[in-house]
Coordinates of C-alpha atoms in Angstrom, one line a residue:
X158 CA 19.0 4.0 -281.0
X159 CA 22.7 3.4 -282.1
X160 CA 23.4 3.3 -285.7
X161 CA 26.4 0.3 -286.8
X162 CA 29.0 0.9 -289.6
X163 CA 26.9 -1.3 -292.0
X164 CA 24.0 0.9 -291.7
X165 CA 21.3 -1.6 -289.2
X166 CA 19.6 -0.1 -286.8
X167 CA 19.6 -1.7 -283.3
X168 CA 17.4 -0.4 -280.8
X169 CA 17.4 -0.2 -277.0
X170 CA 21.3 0.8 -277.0
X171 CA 22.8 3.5 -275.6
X172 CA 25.3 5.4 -277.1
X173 CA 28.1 8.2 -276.4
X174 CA 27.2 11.8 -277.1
X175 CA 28.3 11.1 -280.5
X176 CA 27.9 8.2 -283.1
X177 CA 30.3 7.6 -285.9
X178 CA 28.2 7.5 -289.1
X179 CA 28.6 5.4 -292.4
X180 CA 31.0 8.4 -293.9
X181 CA 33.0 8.2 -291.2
X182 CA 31.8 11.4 -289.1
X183 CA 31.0 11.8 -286.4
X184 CA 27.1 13.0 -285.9
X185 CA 26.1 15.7 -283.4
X186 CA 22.8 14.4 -283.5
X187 CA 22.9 11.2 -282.2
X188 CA 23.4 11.5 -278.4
X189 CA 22.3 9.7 -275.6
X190 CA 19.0 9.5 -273.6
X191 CA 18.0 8.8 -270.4
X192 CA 15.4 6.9 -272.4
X193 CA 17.8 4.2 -273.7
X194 CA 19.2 1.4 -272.0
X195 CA 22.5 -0.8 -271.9
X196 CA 22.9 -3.6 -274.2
X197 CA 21.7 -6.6 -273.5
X198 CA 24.0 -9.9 -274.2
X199 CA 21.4 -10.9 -277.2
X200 CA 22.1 -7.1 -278.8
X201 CA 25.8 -7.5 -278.2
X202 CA 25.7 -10.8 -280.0
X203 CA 23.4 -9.4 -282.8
X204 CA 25.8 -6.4 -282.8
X205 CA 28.9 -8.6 -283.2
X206 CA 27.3 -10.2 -285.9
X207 CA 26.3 -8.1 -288.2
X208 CA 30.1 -6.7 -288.2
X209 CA 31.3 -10.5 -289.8
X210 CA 28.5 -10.5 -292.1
X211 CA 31.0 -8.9 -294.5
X212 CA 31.0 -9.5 -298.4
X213 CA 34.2 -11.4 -298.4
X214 CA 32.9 -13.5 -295.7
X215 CA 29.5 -14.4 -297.3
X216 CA 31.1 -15.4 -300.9
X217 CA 33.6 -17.7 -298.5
X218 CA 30.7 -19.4 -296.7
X219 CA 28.9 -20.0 -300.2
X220 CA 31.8 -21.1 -301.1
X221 CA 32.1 -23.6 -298.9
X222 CA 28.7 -24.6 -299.1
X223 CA 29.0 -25.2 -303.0
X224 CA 32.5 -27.2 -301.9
X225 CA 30.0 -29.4 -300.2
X226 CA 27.2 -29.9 -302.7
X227 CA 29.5 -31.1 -305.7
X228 CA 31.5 -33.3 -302.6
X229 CA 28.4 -35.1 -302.0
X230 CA 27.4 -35.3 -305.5
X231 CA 30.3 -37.1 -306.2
X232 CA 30.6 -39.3 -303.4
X233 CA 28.5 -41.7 -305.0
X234 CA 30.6 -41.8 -307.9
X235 CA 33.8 -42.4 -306.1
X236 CA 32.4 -46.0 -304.7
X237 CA 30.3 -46.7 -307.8
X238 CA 32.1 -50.1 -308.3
X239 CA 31.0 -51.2 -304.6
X240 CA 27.6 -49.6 -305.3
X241 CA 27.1 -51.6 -308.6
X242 CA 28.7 -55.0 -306.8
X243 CA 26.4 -54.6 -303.8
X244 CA 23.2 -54.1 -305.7
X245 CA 24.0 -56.4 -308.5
X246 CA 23.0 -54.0 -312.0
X247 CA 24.3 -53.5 -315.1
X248 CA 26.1 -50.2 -316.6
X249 CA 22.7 -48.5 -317.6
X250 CA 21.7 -49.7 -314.1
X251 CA 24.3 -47.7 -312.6
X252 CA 23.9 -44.7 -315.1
X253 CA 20.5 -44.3 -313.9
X254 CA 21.5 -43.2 -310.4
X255 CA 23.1 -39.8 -311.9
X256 CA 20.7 -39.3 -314.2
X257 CA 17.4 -39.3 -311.8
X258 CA 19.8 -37.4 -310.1
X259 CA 19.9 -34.5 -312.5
X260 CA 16.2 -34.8 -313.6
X261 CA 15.2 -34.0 -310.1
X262 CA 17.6 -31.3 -309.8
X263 CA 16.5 -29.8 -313.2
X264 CA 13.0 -30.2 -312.9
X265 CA 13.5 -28.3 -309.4
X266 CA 15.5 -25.3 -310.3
X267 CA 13.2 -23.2 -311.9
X268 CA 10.9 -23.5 -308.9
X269 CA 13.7 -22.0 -306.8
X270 CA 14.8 -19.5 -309.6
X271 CA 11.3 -17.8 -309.3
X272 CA 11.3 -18.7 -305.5
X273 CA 14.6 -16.9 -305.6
X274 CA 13.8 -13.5 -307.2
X275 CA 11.0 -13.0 -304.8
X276 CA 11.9 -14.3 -301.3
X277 CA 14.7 -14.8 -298.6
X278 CA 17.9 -16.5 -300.6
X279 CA 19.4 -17.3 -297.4
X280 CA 16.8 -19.0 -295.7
X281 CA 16.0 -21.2 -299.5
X282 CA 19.5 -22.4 -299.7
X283 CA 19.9 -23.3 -296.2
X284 CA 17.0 -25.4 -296.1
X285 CA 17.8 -26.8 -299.5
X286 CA 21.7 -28.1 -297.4
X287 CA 19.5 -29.4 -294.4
X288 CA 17.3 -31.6 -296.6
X289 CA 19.6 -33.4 -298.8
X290 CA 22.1 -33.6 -295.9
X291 CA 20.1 -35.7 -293.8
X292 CA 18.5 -37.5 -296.9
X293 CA 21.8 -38.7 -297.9
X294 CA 22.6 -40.0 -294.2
X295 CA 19.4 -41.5 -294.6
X296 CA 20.4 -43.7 -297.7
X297 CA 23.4 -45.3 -296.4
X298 CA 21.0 -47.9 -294.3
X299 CA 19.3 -49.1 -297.5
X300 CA 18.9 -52.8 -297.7
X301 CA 20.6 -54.4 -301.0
X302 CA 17.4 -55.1 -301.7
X303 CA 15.9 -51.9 -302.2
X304 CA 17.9 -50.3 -304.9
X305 CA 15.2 -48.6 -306.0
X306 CA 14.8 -46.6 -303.0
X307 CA 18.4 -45.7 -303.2
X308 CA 18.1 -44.4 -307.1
X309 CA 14.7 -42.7 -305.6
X310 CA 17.2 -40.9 -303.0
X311 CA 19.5 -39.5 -305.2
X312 CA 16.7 -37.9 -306.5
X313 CA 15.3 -36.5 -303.7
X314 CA 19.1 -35.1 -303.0
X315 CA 19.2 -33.6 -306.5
X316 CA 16.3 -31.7 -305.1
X317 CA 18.2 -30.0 -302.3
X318 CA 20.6 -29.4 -303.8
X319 CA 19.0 -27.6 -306.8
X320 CA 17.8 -24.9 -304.4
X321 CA 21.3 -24.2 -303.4
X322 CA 22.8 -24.0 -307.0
X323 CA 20.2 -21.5 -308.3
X324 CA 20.3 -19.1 -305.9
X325 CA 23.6 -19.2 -304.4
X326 CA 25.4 -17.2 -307.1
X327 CA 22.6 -14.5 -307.5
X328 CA 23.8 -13.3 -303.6
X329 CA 27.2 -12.8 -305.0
X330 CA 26.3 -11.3 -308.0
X331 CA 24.3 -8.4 -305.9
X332 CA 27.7 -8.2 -303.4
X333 CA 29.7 -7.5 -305.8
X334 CA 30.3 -6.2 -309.7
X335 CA 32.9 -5.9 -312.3
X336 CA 36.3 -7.8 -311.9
X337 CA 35.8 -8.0 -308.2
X338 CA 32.5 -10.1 -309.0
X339 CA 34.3 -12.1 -311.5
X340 CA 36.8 -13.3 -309.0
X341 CA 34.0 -14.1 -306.6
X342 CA 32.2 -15.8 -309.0
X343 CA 35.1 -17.8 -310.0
X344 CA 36.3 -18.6 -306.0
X345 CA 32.2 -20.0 -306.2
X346 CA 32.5 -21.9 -309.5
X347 CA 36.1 -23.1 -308.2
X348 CA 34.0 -25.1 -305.4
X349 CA 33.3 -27.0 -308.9
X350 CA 36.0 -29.8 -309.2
X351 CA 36.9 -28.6 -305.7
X352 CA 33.9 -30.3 -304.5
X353 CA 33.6 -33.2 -307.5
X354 CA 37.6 -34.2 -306.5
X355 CA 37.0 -34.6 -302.3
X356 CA 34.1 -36.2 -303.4
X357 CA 36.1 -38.6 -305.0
X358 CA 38.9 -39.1 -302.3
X359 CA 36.8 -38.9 -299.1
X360 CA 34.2 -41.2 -300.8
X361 CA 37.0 -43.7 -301.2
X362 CA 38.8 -42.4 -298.5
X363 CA 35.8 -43.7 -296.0
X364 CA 35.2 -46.7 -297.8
X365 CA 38.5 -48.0 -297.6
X366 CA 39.3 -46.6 -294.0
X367 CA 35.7 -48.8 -292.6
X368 CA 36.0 -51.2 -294.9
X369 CA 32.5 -50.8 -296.2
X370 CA 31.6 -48.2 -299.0
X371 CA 27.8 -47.2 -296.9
X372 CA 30.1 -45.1 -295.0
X373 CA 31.1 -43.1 -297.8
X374 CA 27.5 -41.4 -297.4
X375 CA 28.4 -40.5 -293.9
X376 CA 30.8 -37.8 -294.3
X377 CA 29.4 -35.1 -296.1
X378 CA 25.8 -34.8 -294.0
X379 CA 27.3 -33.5 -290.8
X380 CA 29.7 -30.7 -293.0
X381 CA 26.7 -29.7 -295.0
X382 CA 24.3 -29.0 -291.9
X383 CA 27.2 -26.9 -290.4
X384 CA 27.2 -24.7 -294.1
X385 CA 23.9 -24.5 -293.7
X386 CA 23.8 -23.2 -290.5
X387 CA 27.5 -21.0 -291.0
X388 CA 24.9 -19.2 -294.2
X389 CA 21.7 -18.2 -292.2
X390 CA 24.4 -16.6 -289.6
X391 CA 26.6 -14.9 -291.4
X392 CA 25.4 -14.3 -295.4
X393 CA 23.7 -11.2 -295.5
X394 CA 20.7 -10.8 -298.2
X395 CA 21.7 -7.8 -300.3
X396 CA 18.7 -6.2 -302.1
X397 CA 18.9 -7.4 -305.9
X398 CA 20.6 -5.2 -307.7
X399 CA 22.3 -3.0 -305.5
X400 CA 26.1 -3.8 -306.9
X401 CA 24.8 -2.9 -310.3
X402 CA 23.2 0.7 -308.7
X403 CA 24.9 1.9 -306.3
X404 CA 22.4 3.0 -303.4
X405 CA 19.7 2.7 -306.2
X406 CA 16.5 1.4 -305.6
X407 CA 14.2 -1.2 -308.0
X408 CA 11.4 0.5 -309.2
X409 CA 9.4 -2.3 -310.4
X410 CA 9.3 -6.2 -310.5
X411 CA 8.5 -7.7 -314.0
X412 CA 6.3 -10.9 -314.0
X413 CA 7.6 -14.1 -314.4
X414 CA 6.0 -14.5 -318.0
X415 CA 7.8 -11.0 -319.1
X416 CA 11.4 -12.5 -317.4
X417 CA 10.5 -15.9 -319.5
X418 CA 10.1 -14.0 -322.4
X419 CA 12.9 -11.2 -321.8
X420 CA 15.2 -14.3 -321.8
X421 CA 14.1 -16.2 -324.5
X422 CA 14.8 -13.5 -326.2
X423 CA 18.3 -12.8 -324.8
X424 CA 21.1 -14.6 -327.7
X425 CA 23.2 -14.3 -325.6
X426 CA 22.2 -15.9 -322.9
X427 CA 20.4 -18.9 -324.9
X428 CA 24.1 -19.6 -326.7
X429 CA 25.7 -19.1 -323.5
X430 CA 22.9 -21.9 -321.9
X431 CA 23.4 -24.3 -324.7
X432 CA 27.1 -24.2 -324.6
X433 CA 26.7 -24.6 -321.0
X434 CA 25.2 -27.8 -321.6
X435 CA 27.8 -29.4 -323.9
X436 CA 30.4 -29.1 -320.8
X437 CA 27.3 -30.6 -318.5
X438 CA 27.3 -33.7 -321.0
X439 CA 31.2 -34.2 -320.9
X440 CA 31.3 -33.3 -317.4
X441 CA 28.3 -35.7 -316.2
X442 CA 29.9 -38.7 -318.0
X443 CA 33.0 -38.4 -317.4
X444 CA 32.6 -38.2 -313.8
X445 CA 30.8 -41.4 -314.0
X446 CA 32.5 -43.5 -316.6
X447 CA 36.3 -42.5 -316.2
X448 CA 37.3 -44.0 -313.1
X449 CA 35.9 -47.3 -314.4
X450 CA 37.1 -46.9 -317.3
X451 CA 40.8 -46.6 -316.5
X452 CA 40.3 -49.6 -314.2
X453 CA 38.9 -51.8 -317.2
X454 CA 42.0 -50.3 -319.1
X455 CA 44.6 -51.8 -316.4
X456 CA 42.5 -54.9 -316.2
X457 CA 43.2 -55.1 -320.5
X458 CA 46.9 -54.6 -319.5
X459 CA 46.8 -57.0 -316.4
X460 CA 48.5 -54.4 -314.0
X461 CA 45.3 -54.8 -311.8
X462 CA 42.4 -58.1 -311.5
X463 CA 39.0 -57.4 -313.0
X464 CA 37.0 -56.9 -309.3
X465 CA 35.5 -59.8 -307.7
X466 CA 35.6 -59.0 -303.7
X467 CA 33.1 -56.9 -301.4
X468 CA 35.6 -53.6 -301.5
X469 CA 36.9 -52.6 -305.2
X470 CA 40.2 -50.8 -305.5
X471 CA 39.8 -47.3 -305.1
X472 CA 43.3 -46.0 -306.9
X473 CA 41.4 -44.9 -310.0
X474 CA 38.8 -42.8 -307.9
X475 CA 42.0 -41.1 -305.7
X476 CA 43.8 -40.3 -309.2
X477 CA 40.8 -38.8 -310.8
X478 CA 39.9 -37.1 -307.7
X479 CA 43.0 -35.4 -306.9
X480 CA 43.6 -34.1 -310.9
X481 CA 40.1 -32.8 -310.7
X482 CA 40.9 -31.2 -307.8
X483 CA 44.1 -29.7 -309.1
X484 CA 42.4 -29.2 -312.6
X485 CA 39.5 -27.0 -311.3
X486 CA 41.7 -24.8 -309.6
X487 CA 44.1 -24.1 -312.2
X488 CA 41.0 -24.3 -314.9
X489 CA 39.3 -21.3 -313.0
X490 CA 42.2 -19.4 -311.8
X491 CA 43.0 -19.6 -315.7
X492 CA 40.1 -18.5 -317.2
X493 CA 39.6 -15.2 -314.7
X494 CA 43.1 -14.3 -315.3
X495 CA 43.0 -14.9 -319.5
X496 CA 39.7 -12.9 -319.1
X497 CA 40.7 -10.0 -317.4
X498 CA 44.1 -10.1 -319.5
X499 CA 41.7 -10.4 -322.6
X500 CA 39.3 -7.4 -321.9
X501 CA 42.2 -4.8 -321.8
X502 CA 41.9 -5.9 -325.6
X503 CA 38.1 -6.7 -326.8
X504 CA 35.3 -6.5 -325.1
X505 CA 34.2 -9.8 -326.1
X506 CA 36.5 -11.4 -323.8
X507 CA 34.3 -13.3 -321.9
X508 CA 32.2 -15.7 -324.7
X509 CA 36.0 -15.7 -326.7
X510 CA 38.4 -17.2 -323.8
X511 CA 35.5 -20.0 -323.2
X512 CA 34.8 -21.2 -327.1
X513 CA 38.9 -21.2 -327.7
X514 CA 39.4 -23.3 -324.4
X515 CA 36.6 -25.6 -325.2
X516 CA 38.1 -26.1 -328.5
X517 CA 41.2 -27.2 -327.0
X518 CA 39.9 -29.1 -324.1
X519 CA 38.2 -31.2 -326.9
X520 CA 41.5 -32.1 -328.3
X521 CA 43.0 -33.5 -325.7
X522 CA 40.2 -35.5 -324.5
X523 CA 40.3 -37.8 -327.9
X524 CA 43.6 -38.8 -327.0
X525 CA 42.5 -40.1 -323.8
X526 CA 41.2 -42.6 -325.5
X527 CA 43.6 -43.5 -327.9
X528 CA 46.8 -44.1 -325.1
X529 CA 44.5 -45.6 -322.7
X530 CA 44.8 -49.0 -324.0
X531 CA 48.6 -48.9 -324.1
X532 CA 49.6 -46.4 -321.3
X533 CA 47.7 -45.4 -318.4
X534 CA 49.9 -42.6 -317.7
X535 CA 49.7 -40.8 -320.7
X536 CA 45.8 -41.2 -320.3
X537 CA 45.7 -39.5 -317.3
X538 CA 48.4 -36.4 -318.9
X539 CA 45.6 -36.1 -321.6
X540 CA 42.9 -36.1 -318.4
X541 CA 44.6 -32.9 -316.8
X542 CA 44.9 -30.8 -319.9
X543 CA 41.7 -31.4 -321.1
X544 CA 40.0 -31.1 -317.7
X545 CA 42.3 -28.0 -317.2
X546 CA 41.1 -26.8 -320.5
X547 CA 37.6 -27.4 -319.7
X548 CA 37.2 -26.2 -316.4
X549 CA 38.0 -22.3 -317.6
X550 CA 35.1 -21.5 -319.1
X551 CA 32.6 -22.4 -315.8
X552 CA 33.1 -18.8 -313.8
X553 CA 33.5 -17.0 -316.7
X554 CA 29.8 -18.4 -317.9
X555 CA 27.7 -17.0 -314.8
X556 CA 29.8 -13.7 -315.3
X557 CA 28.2 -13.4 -319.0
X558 CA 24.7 -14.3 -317.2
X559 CA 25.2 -11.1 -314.6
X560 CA 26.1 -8.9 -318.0
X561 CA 23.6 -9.6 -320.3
X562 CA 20.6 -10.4 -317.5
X563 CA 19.1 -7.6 -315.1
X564 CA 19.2 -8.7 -311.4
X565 CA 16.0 -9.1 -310.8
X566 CA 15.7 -11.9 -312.9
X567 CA 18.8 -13.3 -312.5
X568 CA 18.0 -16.4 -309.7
X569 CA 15.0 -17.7 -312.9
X570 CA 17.7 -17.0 -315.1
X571 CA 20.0 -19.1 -313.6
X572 CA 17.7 -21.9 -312.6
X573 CA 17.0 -22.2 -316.2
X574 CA 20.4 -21.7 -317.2
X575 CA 21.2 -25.1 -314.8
X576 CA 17.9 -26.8 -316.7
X577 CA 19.0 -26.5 -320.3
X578 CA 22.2 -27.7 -319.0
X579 CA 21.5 -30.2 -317.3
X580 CA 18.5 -31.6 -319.6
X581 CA 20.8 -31.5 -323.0
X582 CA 23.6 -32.4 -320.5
X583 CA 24.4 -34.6 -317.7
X584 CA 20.6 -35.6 -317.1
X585 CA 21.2 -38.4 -319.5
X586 CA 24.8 -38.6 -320.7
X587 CA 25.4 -40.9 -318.1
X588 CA 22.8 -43.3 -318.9
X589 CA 23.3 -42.9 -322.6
X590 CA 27.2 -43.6 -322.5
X591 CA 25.8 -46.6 -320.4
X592 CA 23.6 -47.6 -322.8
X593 CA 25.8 -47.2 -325.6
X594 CA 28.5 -49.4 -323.9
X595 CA 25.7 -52.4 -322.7
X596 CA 24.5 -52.0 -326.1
X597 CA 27.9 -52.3 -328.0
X598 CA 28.7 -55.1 -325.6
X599 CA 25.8 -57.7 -326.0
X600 CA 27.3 -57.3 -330.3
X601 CA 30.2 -59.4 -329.4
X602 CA 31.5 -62.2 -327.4
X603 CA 31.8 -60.4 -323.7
X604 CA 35.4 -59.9 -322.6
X605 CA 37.4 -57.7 -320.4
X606 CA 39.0 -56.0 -324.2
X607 CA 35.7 -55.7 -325.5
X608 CA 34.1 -54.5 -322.2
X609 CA 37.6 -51.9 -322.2
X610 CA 36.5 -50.7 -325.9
X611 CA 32.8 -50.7 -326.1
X612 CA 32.9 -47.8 -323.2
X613 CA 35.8 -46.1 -324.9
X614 CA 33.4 -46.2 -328.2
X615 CA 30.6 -45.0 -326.0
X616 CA 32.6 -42.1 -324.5
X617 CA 33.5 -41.1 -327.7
X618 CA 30.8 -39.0 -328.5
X619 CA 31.9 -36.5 -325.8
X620 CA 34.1 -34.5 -327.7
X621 CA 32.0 -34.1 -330.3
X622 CA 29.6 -32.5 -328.0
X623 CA 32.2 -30.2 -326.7
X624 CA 33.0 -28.5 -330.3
X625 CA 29.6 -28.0 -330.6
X626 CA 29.9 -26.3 -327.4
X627 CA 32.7 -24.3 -328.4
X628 CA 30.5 -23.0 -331.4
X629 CA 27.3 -22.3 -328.9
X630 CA 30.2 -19.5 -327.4
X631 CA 31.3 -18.5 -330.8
X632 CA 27.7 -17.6 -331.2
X633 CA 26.8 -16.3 -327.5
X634 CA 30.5 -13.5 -328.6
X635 CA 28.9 -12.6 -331.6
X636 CA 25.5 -11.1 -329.6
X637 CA 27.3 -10.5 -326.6
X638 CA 27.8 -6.6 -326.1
X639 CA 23.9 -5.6 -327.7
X640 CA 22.6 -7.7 -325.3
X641 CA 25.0 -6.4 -322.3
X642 CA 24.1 -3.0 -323.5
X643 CA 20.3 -3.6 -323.7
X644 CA 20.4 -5.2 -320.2
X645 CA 22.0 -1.8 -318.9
X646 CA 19.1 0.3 -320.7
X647 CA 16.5 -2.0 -318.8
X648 CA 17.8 -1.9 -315.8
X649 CA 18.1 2.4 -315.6
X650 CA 14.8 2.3 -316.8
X651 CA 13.7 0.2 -313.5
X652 CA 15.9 2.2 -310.9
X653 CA 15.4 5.1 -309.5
X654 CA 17.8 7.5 -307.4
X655 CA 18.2 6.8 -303.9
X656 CA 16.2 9.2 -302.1
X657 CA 17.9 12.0 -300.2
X658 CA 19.0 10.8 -296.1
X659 CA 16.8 12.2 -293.7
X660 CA 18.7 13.0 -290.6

C-alpha cells in the first residue's frame, strides 16, 4: 500500500523502499513487496486526482457553481418584459414567478440543512445543479398558454437550487477557519451579484443575439451540469469540524430537536437571520422591479417608447447587470477588508461593519427614487452606492454563522438561516411591490406617469426595511462574543483528541 501527501490510502501500488509521509519524512517502514503490483491507469487517475482536490480548488469550483445558481436565477429577470408580453399578465402576475420561486426554495432548505449535517455534501449539491439545470432547459419549450406550468417551473428550480445554497458554504467553512475562511467565504458570497449581474447580461444577451427571449433559458443548463460534475470530481468532503479542531474528532452528534433548540436560542444568530432578511426583501425586489422601473422612467421622459413589439429593449437589464456585477465585487471585497481592518480594533467587527453599511446603503437608495424621474443617470449613481453599500454585509453574515454555530449544525443552521430570509424576505417582496403598484394604479386614471410613480411608491417601502435591518445587526453585535464564546465551550465539550498514529 502507498500512502499520498493528503493522507488516502490507495491500495495495490507499489512503492520505492521508502515513502515520503505527511510530515515530510521519509518512512523506513513502508517498502515494497513482491506482493504489490504496478498501478493500474484507473489508480493513476484516482491518484492524480486526489492531488487537485486541494482546498483552494474546491472553494473555486463552489464558487463557480454559486456563479451559476444566482446566473440562472436571474435570467428570468433579465427578459421579464418579453416574459410578461408573451404570456400576457399583469405586475402581480409577473411578481408571482419569483416568489413561488423562493417559497419552494425555502420550504426546501431545511430538508437539505438536516440532509446536510448527516450525509455526502458533495453528492447533495451536485444533484441539486443537475435537477434544476435540466428543469430550466425544460421550460423554455412552454406553450404561451401554459403559464402556469412555467410559474410551476421556477418552483421546481428553486428546489435545486436550495440544495446547493444550504450546504455549499458548510464545505468551506470545515476547509478553512479564521481570516483565511472569511476570504473564502466572501470569494463564495461574491458569486452573489456575480451570478445575479451575468444573469442579467447573458439573459438579454441571448435574447437579443436569437431574437427570441426562450433562449435566454438555454445558456445556463449546459454550464451548470459541467459545475456539477467539476464538484463530485474535485471537492473533497472534509469531516465537519476539522478546521475548527485541528486533527480532532466529533465525539457526538446532537439530534435535530437539540440543534433546533440550541439555535433558537442563539441571539446571535436569530438577529443575524432577521437582518439577513431585510437585505433578501430589498435584494428580491429590486432585482425584479428596477430594470422596469428605469424603463417606465425613460418612457415618462420620452428618451425611449413604452414597449409594444415581440423583443423589449434590453439596455436597462445590461446597465443593472453590469453595476451589479461591479457592485458585488467591490461590496464584498469591502466588507472582508473593513472587517479584518476593524477586528485589529473590537472584536465585534463583524455584526458592526454590516448594521453601519446597511444604514448607509439605505440612504442612497431613497434618492433613487427621487432623481429617477428627472435624471436617469443620477439614478443609476444612487444604484451603485447603495448596491455597493449593501452588498458588504453578505460574506461577512455566514462568517458570524461559523462563529457563533458549532459545525455540526451548521448546514440546518444555514438552511434556516436562507428560510427566515427568504420567508420575511424575497419570498413575497416581489409580489407585494407588485401588488402595491397594480393596486396604487387601478386609484387613478392609468398613464405611463402614474404607472412610473405608483411602482416608485411601491418600492418605497424597501429602505424602510433595510434600517430595520441595520438595527437586527445592531442587536446580533450586542450578543455577539457570549454566543461565539459559548459555541467554543460546546464544541471542546464534543471533541476529543486525535488518537495517537499507529505506524
Amino acid at each position: 500500500m502507498c500512502v499520498e501527501s493528503d493522507g488516502c490510502d490507495i491500495e495495490g501500488c507499489s512503492s520505492s523502499d521508502e515513502v515520503r509521509t505527511l510530515s515530510g519524512s521519509m518512512s523506513p517502514r513502508l517498502r515494497s513487496s513482491p506482493d504489490l503490483h504496478p498501478c493500474t491507469p484507473g489508480q493513476k487517475f484516482r491518484t492524480a486526482l486526489l492531488k487537485c482536490r486541494s482546498p483552494i480548488a474546491a472553494a473555486v469550483f463552489l464558487s463557480f457553481g454559486n456563479v451559476l445558481n444566482y446566473m440562472d436565477r436571474y435570467t428570468v429577470t433579465g427578459v421579464l418584459l418579453d416574459i410578461q408580453r408573451h404570456f400576457q399578465v399583469s405586475d402581480s402576475g409577473i411578481g408571482l414567478l419569483q416568489t413561488v420561486f423562493i417559497c419552494s426554495f425555502m420550504v426546501a432548505a431545511p430538508i437539505f440543512g438536516y440532509l446536510g449535517d448527516r450525509f455526502n455534501r458533495k453528492v447533495i449539491l451536485s444533484c441539486g445543479i443537475f435537477f434544476w439545470s435540466i428543469v430550466t432547459l425544460s421550460s423554455s419549450f412552454i406553450g404561451k398558454k401554459y403559464y402556469w406550468l412555467f410559474v410551476l417551473s421556477r418552483g421546481l428550480v428553486g428546489i435545486g437550487e436550495s440544495s446547493y445554497s444550504s450546504i455549499s458554504p458548510t464545505i468551506i467553512g470545515d476547509l478553512f477557519t479564521n481570516n483565511k475562511r472569511t476570504i473564502m467565504l466572501s470569494v463564495f458570497y461574491l458569486a452573489i451579484p456575480l451570478g445575479s449581474g451575468l444573469g442579467y447580461i447573458l439573459g438579454a444577451g441571448a435574447k437579443d443575439a436569437a431574437g427570441d427571449w426562450h433562449w435566454a433559458l438555454r445558456v445556463s443548463p449546459p454550464l451548470g451540469i459541467t459545475a456539477g460534475a467539476l464538484i463530485l470530481l474535485f471537492v473533497p468532503e472534509p469531516k465537519r469540524g476539522s478546521a475548527d479542531q485541528m486533527g480532532g474528532t466529533i465525539m457526538a452528534r446532537t439530534s435535530w430537536i437539540c440543534d433546533m433548540k440550541a439555535l433558537a436560542k442563539n441571539r446571535s444568530y436569530v438577529f443575524s437571520s432577521l437582518a439577513s432578511a431585510s437585505v433578501s426583501f430589498a435584494t428580491g425586489a429590486f432585482g425584479m422591479w428596477i430594470p422596469i422601473y428605469l424603463t417606465r422612467a425613460q418612457v415618462v421622459q420620452k428618451t425611449v417608447d413604452d414597449c409594444t413589439t415581440d423583443v423589449c429593449s434590453s439596455t436597462d437589464s445590461f446597465i443593472f447587470g453590469a453595476i451589479t456585477c461591479v457592485t458585488g465585487l467591490l461590496g464584498v471585497v469591502i466588507g472582508a477588508a473593513t472587517t479584518r481592518f476593524c477586528r485589529q480594533r473590537t472584536e465585534r467587527a463583524d455584526p458592526l461593519v454590516c448594521a453601519v453599511s446597511m444604514l448607509g446603503s439605505a440612504i442612497f437608495i431613497c434618492l433613487i427614487f427621487v432623481v429617477a424621474k428627472k435624471n436617469i443617470a443620477g439614478a443609476y449613481v444612487c444604484i451603485f452606492i447603495g448596491e455597493t453599500l449593501l452588498f458588504v454585509n453578505w460574506a461577512i453574515t455566514a462568517d458570524i454563522l461559523m462563529f457563533v454555530v458549532i459545525p455540526t449544525r451548521r448546514a440546518t443552521a444555514v438552511a434556516f438561516q436562507s428560510f427566515i430570509s427568504h420567508l420575511l424576505g424575497d419570498a413575497g417582496s416581489p409580489y407585494l411591490i407588485g401588488q402595491i403598484s397594480d393596486s396604487l394604479q387601478k386609484s387613478y386614471t392609468t398613464s405611463a406617469l402614474w404607472k412610473f410613480l405608483s411602482l416608485g411608491y411601491a418600492l418605497m417601502l424597501c429602505p424602510f426595511i433595510i434600517v430595520l435591518g441595520g438595527m437586527f445587526f445592531l442587536a446580533t453585535a450586542l450578543f455577539f462574543l457570549d454566543d461565539r464564546e459559548k459555541a467554543e465551550k460546546q464544541l471542546n465539550k464534543l471533541t476529543r483528541p486525535p488518537s495517537s498514529v499507529r505506524v
